[in-house]
Amino acid sequence: MSTHQYVVTAHKPTAVTACVTGNFTSPTDLNLILAKNNRLEFYVVTPEGLRALKEICIYGKVCVMKFFRPKNEKKDLLFILTARYNAMILEAIGEGDNLEIKTKAHGNVADKIGKPSETGILAIIDPEARAIGLRLYDGLFKIIPLERDCVELKATSIRMEEIQIRDMEFLHGCPLPTVILIHEDHNGRHIKTHEISLKDKEFVKTPWKQDNIDSDASLIIPVPEPCGGAIIVGQETILYHDGSKYIAVTPPVIKQSTMSCYARVDADGGRYLLGDMSGKLMLLLLEKEEKMDGAVVVKDLKIEVLGEISIPECITYLDNGVVFVGSRLGDSQLIKLNTKPVTKNSYLSVMETFTNLAPITDMVVVDLEKQGQGQLVTCSGAFKEGSLRIIRNGIGIQELASIDLHGIKGMWPLKMGLSKEFDNTLVLSFVQQTRVLSLNGDEVSETEIAGFQSDCQTFFCGNVSHNQVLQITSHSARLVATDTKELIYQWKPPTEKNISVVASNKVQILCATGNDLYYLEIGDKIIDQKAHTVLVNEVACLDISLLEPGTERASIAAVGLWSDISARVLKLPSLEELNKEFLGGEIIPRSILVACFDGINYLLCALGDGSMYYFILNKETGVMTDKKRVTLGTQPTVLRTFGSNASSTNVFACSDRPTVIYSSNHKLVFSNVNLKEVNHMCSLHAEAYPASLALCTDSTMTFGTIDEIQKLHIRTVPLGESPRRIAYQESSQTFGVVTMRLDVMRANGLQIARSSASTMAVNTSSSAAAVFKGGVASMPALDIGQETEVHNLLVVDQHTFEVHHCHQLMPSEYAISLVSARLGDDPRTYYIVGTALVNPEESEPKAGRIVVFLFEDGKLTQVSEKEIKGACYSLIEFNGKLLAAINSTVRLFEWTNERELRLECSHFNNIIALFLKAKGDFILVGDLMRSMTLLQYKTMEGNFEEIARDFHPNWMTAVEIIDDDTFLGGENSFNLFVCQKDSAATADEDRQQMIECGLFHVGDMVNVFRHGSLTMQHVFETSVPTHGCILYGTVNGSIGLVTQVPQEFYEFLSALQSRLVTAIKSVGKIDHSFWRSFNNEVKMEPSENFIDGDLIESFLDLPRETMQKVCTGLQRDATGSGTKQDVTVDELVKIVEDLTRIH
Amino acid sequence: MSASDFLKGLPSYNESNFTKYHNDGGIRSSAKRPSVYLPTVDHPSDQIIVTEKTNILLRYLHQQWDKKSHHKKRDHLNLETIDEAGSRKRPRLDNGSAGSSSANPPAAGNSSNDARQ
């Protein structure tokens, strides 16, 4: 039982909430800045595209981000306002690697009282940079004068008559800063302007206003000079108003959706890009004319659709027709605008997409390959951007071609003939046979090399010095000319024994026959035997890889031996033994390799059981230190180096769990490869397959490219509709996914608006509209053109992600929960969906269903249904029964022999029971607004007992059980908290009350918690005593994890954290303690019993001298002896590295 | 006018930007992130944003007060020049300077009184 938590982000937020373009890092740099929740990403536009500069963590959720340029300045400054009202002005100083972000001004602009506006925070900056205007609370307008010579910028509130403000902006070209706003009252929406006196801090007059504009107007676009004025975009009309006159147009194209964002294209405000909520990109053109007096006025407004983009949250024009589209609901994009249509009706082409998991509405952790490593499948995105994302720690292979070939025992690429750059031949070794493939373009054909011995297995093959090819078989080492392909020299071992193990580079060969080891050198048309030695045991594996690039000869060799299970380092050319290391155990080494990663030499030795030892190797003395063991698979492992790029070494470990080994931050990283098994592999650089790998399994050979080293691998399965819930069913090898699509009412009835996963399923079925006791499931009365939600259960193949079956629910029936469960003695596993019949007139649903489906033989059939009196928010399997949260109740259903659900017992003490989790007999209930409750099911009595409750008014978004006594909750002000039940308390009252024993502001809304891990468990010898792992998914697309740490380690991390808080300066000067403090509408309390893992892990990115500073005086009682000892920098690096390996 | 005409002459700040962009025929998909910036040097900020703590109503009343007294001053000046006008503003002036004991205070005394408010 632990009440100390370590929380860390495994995948940073990906939803783009704001984007701006300006000259930030220098007067000539064109910068793009993206805001992703609490992180900013800085890019610079280059001829090659966007170049990433820096990512910055802000201690707050970025609400508004805007560039502005003070008068006579050549660079832009960045204004940021966070959700907790921290304002800051940032400036870039220095360039390139010396780039620093300076906080020019900062402060908190919150008021003690005031009603936070329902339409969110609005912040605007005067185009002449005289003032910043904020609307944080209803009825108040706050002004920050941008005086340059004052040390204090005094933010002052002004009373504003208009309460409900939809949007506001500063107008251009006004003698005094002038605000234009859209406000709403019971008559409709209106626009109004206010002139501000910065001296008196008040609105001095209303230069102009216009009542009763478009009833859904929500976007103001201020127009720069010479025209001035503003464009107001509504649902049906676009209005231009310059104070004295207006022009309104009602183009039909804007009616279908609501315009959500815009980007100015021309500096003079001639053209604007508009994006709407359906993902349409439009161009708005202001037609201007010059009057007799020289004044330029707007004559007309024209709008054209340019094409479809990701549903945009923000748009910004970069340069030369390239536009960045930031999205919250789908992948962000870089698009190019073309003057000629690219396809019919589309003038844009997508250049690049940026993976986005947001919003994660649900997820499951599954181990599909049964490799002991979880992968996440998330319900991501919404509407047309809806998708499933498969997130896996590992590396991806993109398959280019594959050939069916059985029993490959080894493969090597060759350059034959005149080819200098590309490999054109592939040698494949089989038992008793060697075959040669010729690669001609993408044609692969079998060929022969006359000088090769082809009736036996090849142990090694490769291009060597003097334009020769070396083939080593069990009988001999053969030199073959690359041009004539004829044999030119042959070396045979002096004894009758067959060659058993070999290793070679371009000029050196090591050849073993049993205990005998020969060292050979390759000359022109000759192989010279230079040394011979007899080892204590038979040789199991050999390596003479080069440790330094550019050198020709290896100065050491690595040998693994049978019987004594040792790894030895021999000196070349003498074969004198430098050092040996006994590996222990009885499993023989199968593959040994010396390699240099990041300037550090390693010796890797893989054993027959899939485990691997690795050492740091001194290549002069042969001394092996820092012995470590890692489990890579369960089968004999073969280690091969390959080049993903020239500068770094990568090792491919072929086994039943193929792994790529590389170095990051001077530590070895082991990444899974998304392939089931690989027996052998080699690099291949052929004309048709450049920079590729050839990989073989028992039956297939594949050519493919390897992804750039990346920890989390994300695969996208587009659905084209909103996924809401997901469940995994192992027995049928499928995922159940609840989705929602929007259908449109047409003259001939409800029609599918666009094809998506549910409309393209192999099989379909539906619940007929029916009247039943609980309520009426009828078609809502819809006007033509109106959209309505259609809910479906999809059954998706776990391998192909093909939709096997789609079951459509009744009209106005919303599917809100899903579980895959086995009930009672019934051996089958069912998909069970909980629904609600939604009637817009009712405050909460009064009827719903629990529907039980069976997926068998590719078809989904309904087995049973149960009418319920409300919405079924959550369903879980509970000891062979079904537990459901229905409106304010928690109900337990039994599965009868007649295959029907029968109510057993209920619990009533909730407002709305939204979330359920169970462990043993205990049930954790998350309530809409009354935090968490723990129930116990009494088997004997057949009822629920309320054990304990958290009495704080937390509005829950997710709950999870940590252990029998400890519970984790996420609430809607972006906080996490931990509660504990106190079973030892003597008083009943104390026992019934949960103790809040952990508080943390995570800064993002957690939608789902799941037990599970993304990394292989217990693979590493770790120095960090973490326990358990709960993953969470958020609205902004980040994935994090919460793990438990013991008291001693918590105190140590706590000390490290407080040192890092001082060492790492906060951009925007927001205190770390403020950022992580639990904060909602009712209280603010300091973070407690939580460690900020993101801050801890940033230790690894610090320069060495800062690490040293942080480390000085830090002590730890690692052994539990009660005495604390100083921690060295290296120890600390190792601890933090081990912490990073849990995700 | 068609969309093609609309899109002519899009702004260019640096003609070479995006000219060497390669996406190898397909759409490039990117999940890469820039390196993390970890400042260890503290740059003192030039300015501090402070929120005026005064209650908005109090500030409004103060403002009104200031305005009134400002008016008063101006009225006094007016009074001195057009002294005999028998202005109806005089009673209000008296009410306004309620703290003053003198029924008809001299101009100078009144303004110093205001300064103290």
Coordinates of N, CA and C in Angstrom, one line a residue, chain A residues 941-1022:
Chain A
E941 N -25.6 -11.6 1.6 CA -26.8 -10.8 1.7 C -27.3 -10.5 0.3
G942 N -26.4 -10.5 -0.7 CA -26.8 -10.1 -2.1 C -27.1 -8.7 -2.2
N943 N -26.3 -7.8 -1.5 CA -26.6 -6.4 -1.6 C -25.3 -5.6 -1.5
F944 N -25.4 -4.3 -1.7 CA -24.2 -3.4 -1.6 C -24.1 -2.7 -0.3
E945 N -22.9 -2.5 0.2 CA -22.8 -1.7 1.4 C -21.8 -0.6 1.0
E946 N -22.2 0.6 1.4 CA -21.3 1.8 1.2 C -20.2 1.8 2.2
I947 N -19.0 1.6 1.8 CA -17.9 1.5 2.7 C -17.3 2.8 3.1
A948 N -17.1 3.6 2.1 CA -16.5 4.9 2.3 C -16.8 5.9 1.2
R949 N -16.7 7.1 1.4 CA -17.0 8.1 0.4 C -16.1 9.3 0.6
D950 N -15.7 9.9 -0.5 CA -15.0 11.2 -0.4 C -16.0 12.3 -0.5
F951 N -16.0 13.2 0.5 CA -17.0 14.2 0.6 C -16.7 15.5 -0.1
H952 N -15.6 15.5 -0.7 CA -15.3 16.8 -1.5 C -16.1 16.9 -2.7
P953 N -16.5 18.1 -3.1 CA -17.4 18.2 -4.3 C -16.6 18.2 -5.6
N954 N -16.0 17.0 -5.9 CA -15.2 16.9 -7.2 C -16.1 16.4 -8.3
W955 N -16.0 17.1 -9.5 CA -16.7 16.7 -10.7 C -15.8 15.7 -11.4
M956 N -16.2 14.5 -11.4 CA -15.3 13.4 -11.9 C -15.2 13.3 -13.4
T957 N -14.1 13.0 -13.9 CA -13.9 12.6 -15.4 C -13.4 11.2 -15.5
A958 N -12.8 10.6 -14.5 CA -12.3 9.3 -14.6 C -11.9 8.8 -13.2
V959 N -12.1 7.5 -12.9 CA -11.6 6.9 -11.6 C -10.9 5.6 -11.8
E960 N -10.0 5.3 -10.9 CA -9.3 4.0 -11.0 C -9.0 3.5 -9.6
I961 N -8.9 2.2 -9.4 CA -8.5 1.6 -8.1 C -7.0 1.3 -8.2
I962 N -6.3 1.9 -7.3 CA -4.8 1.7 -7.2 C -4.6 0.3 -6.5
D963 N -5.1 0.2 -5.3 CA -5.0 -1.0 -4.5 C -6.3 -1.1 -3.6
D964 N -6.3 -2.1 -2.8 CA -7.5 -2.3 -2.0 C -8.0 -1.0 -1.2
D965 N -7.0 -0.2 -0.9 CA -7.3 0.9 0.0 C -7.2 2.3 -0.7
T966 N -6.6 2.3 -1.9 CA -6.2 3.6 -2.4 C -6.9 3.8 -3.8
F967 N -7.4 5.0 -4.0 CA -8.2 5.2 -5.2 C -7.7 6.5 -5.9
L968 N -7.7 6.5 -7.2 CA -7.3 7.6 -8.0 C -8.4 8.2 -8.8
G969 N -8.5 9.5 -8.7 CA -9.6 10.2 -9.4 C -9.1 11.3 -10.3
G970 N -9.7 11.6 -11.4 CA -9.4 12.7 -12.3 C -10.7 13.6 -12.3
E971 N -10.5 14.9 -12.1 CA -11.7 15.8 -12.1 C -11.6 16.9 -13.2
N972 N -12.7 17.6 -13.3 CA -12.8 18.4 -14.6 C -12.1 19.8 -14.5
S973 N -11.4 20.1 -13.4 CA -10.5 21.2 -13.5 C -9.1 20.8 -13.7
F974 N -8.9 19.6 -14.3 CA -7.6 19.1 -14.7 C -6.7 18.7 -13.6
N975 N -7.3 18.2 -12.5 CA -6.5 17.8 -11.3 C -6.7 16.3 -11.2
L976 N -5.7 15.7 -10.5 CA -5.7 14.3 -10.1 C -5.7 14.3 -8.6
F977 N -6.4 13.3 -8.0 CA -6.3 13.2 -6.5 C -6.4 11.7 -6.1
V978 N -5.8 11.5 -5.0 CA -5.8 10.1 -4.5 C -6.6 10.1 -3.1
C979 N -7.5 9.1 -3.0 CA -8.2 9.0 -1.7 C -7.9 7.6 -1.1
Q980 N -8.0 7.6 0.2 CA -7.7 6.3 0.9 C -8.8 6.0 1.8
K981 N -9.1 4.8 1.9 CA -10.1 4.4 2.9 C -9.4 4.0 4.2
D982 N -10.0 4.4 5.3 CA -9.3 4.2 6.6 C -10.0 3.1 7.3
S983 N -9.7 1.8 7.0 CA -10.4 0.7 7.6 C -10.1 0.5 9.1
A984 N -9.0 1.1 9.5 CA -8.5 0.9 10.9 C -9.2 1.9 11.8
A985 N -9.8 2.9 11.3 CA -10.4 3.9 12.2 C -11.4 3.2 13.1
T986 N -11.5 3.7 14.3 CA -12.4 3.1 15.3 C -13.8 3.6 15.2
A987 N -13.9 4.9 14.9 CA -15.2 5.5 14.8 C -15.8 5.2 13.4
D988 N -17.1 4.8 13.4 CA -17.8 4.6 12.1 C -17.7 5.7 11.2
E989 N -17.9 6.9 11.7 CA -17.9 8.1 10.9 C -16.5 8.3 10.2
D990 N -15.4 8.0 10.9 CA -14.1 8.1 10.3 C -13.9 7.1 9.2
R991 N -14.4 5.9 9.4 CA -14.3 4.8 8.4 C -15.0 5.2 7.1
Q992 N -16.2 5.8 7.3 CA -17.0 6.1 6.2 C -16.4 7.2 5.3
Q993 N -15.5 7.9 5.8 CA -14.9 9.1 5.1 C -13.6 8.7 4.5
M994 N -13.5 8.9 3.2 CA -12.2 8.7 2.6 C -11.3 9.9 2.9
I995 N -10.0 9.5 3.0 CA -9.0 10.6 3.3 C -8.4 11.0 2.0
E996 N -8.4 12.3 1.7 CA -7.7 12.7 0.5 C -6.2 12.8 0.8
C997 N -5.4 12.0 0.2 CA -4.0 11.9 0.6 C -3.1 12.2 -0.6
G998 N -3.6 12.7 -1.7 CA -2.7 13.0 -2.8 C -3.4 14.0 -3.7
L999 N -2.7 15.1 -4.1 CA -3.3 16.1 -4.9 C -2.3 16.6 -6.0
F1000 N -2.8 16.8 -7.2 CA -1.8 17.1 -8.2 C -2.6 17.8 -9.4
H1001 N -2.0 18.8 -9.9 CA -2.7 19.4 -11.1 C -1.9 18.9 -12.3
V1002 N -2.7 18.1 -13.1 CA -2.0 17.5 -14.3 C -2.1 18.4 -15.5
G1003 N -3.1 19.3 -15.5 CA -3.1 20.4 -16.5 C -3.8 19.9 -17.8
D1004 N -4.5 18.8 -17.7 CA -5.2 18.3 -18.9 C -6.4 17.5 -18.4
M1005 N -7.5 17.4 -19.2 CA -8.6 16.6 -18.7 C -8.4 15.1 -19.0
V1006 N -8.4 14.3 -17.9 CA -8.2 12.9 -18.0 C -9.5 12.3 -18.3
N1007 N -9.6 11.6 -19.5 CA -10.9 10.9 -19.8 C -11.0 9.5 -19.4
V1008 N -9.8 8.9 -19.3 CA -9.8 7.4 -19.0 C -8.5 7.0 -18.3
F1009 N -8.7 6.1 -17.4 CA -7.6 5.4 -16.7 C -7.6 4.0 -17.1
R1010 N -6.5 3.3 -17.3 CA -6.4 1.9 -17.5 C -5.1 1.4 -16.8
H1011 N -5.3 0.2 -16.1 CA -4.1 -0.4 -15.6 C -3.4 -1.0 -16.8
G1012 N -2.1 -1.0 -16.8 CA -1.3 -1.6 -17.9 C 0.0 -0.8 -18.2
S1013 N 0.8 -1.4 -19.0 CA 2.1 -0.7 -19.3 C 2.5 -0.8 -20.7
L1014 N 3.2 0.2 -21.2 CA 3.6 0.2 -22.6 C 4.9 -0.4 -22.8
T1015 N 5.6 -0.7 -21.7 CA 7.0 -1.3 -21.9 C 7.0 -2.7 -21.4
M1016 N 8.0 -3.4 -21.9 CA 8.1 -4.8 -21.4 C 8.3 -4.8 -19.9
Q1017 N 7.6 -5.6 -19.2 CA 7.7 -5.6 -17.8 C 8.9 -6.5 -17.4
H1018 N 9.6 -6.1 -16.4 CA 10.6 -6.9 -15.7 C 11.7 -7.3 -16.7
V1019 N 12.0 -6.5 -17.7 CA 13.0 -6.8 -18.7 C 14.3 -6.3 -18.2
F1020 N 14.3 -5.2 -17.6 CA 15.5 -4.5 -17.1 C 15.8 -4.7 -15.6
E1021 N 17.0 -4.8 -15.3 CA 17.4 -4.7 -13.9 C 17.2 -3.2 -13.6
T1022 N 16.3 -2.9 -12.8 CA 16.1 -1.5 -12.6 C 16.4 -1.0 -11.2

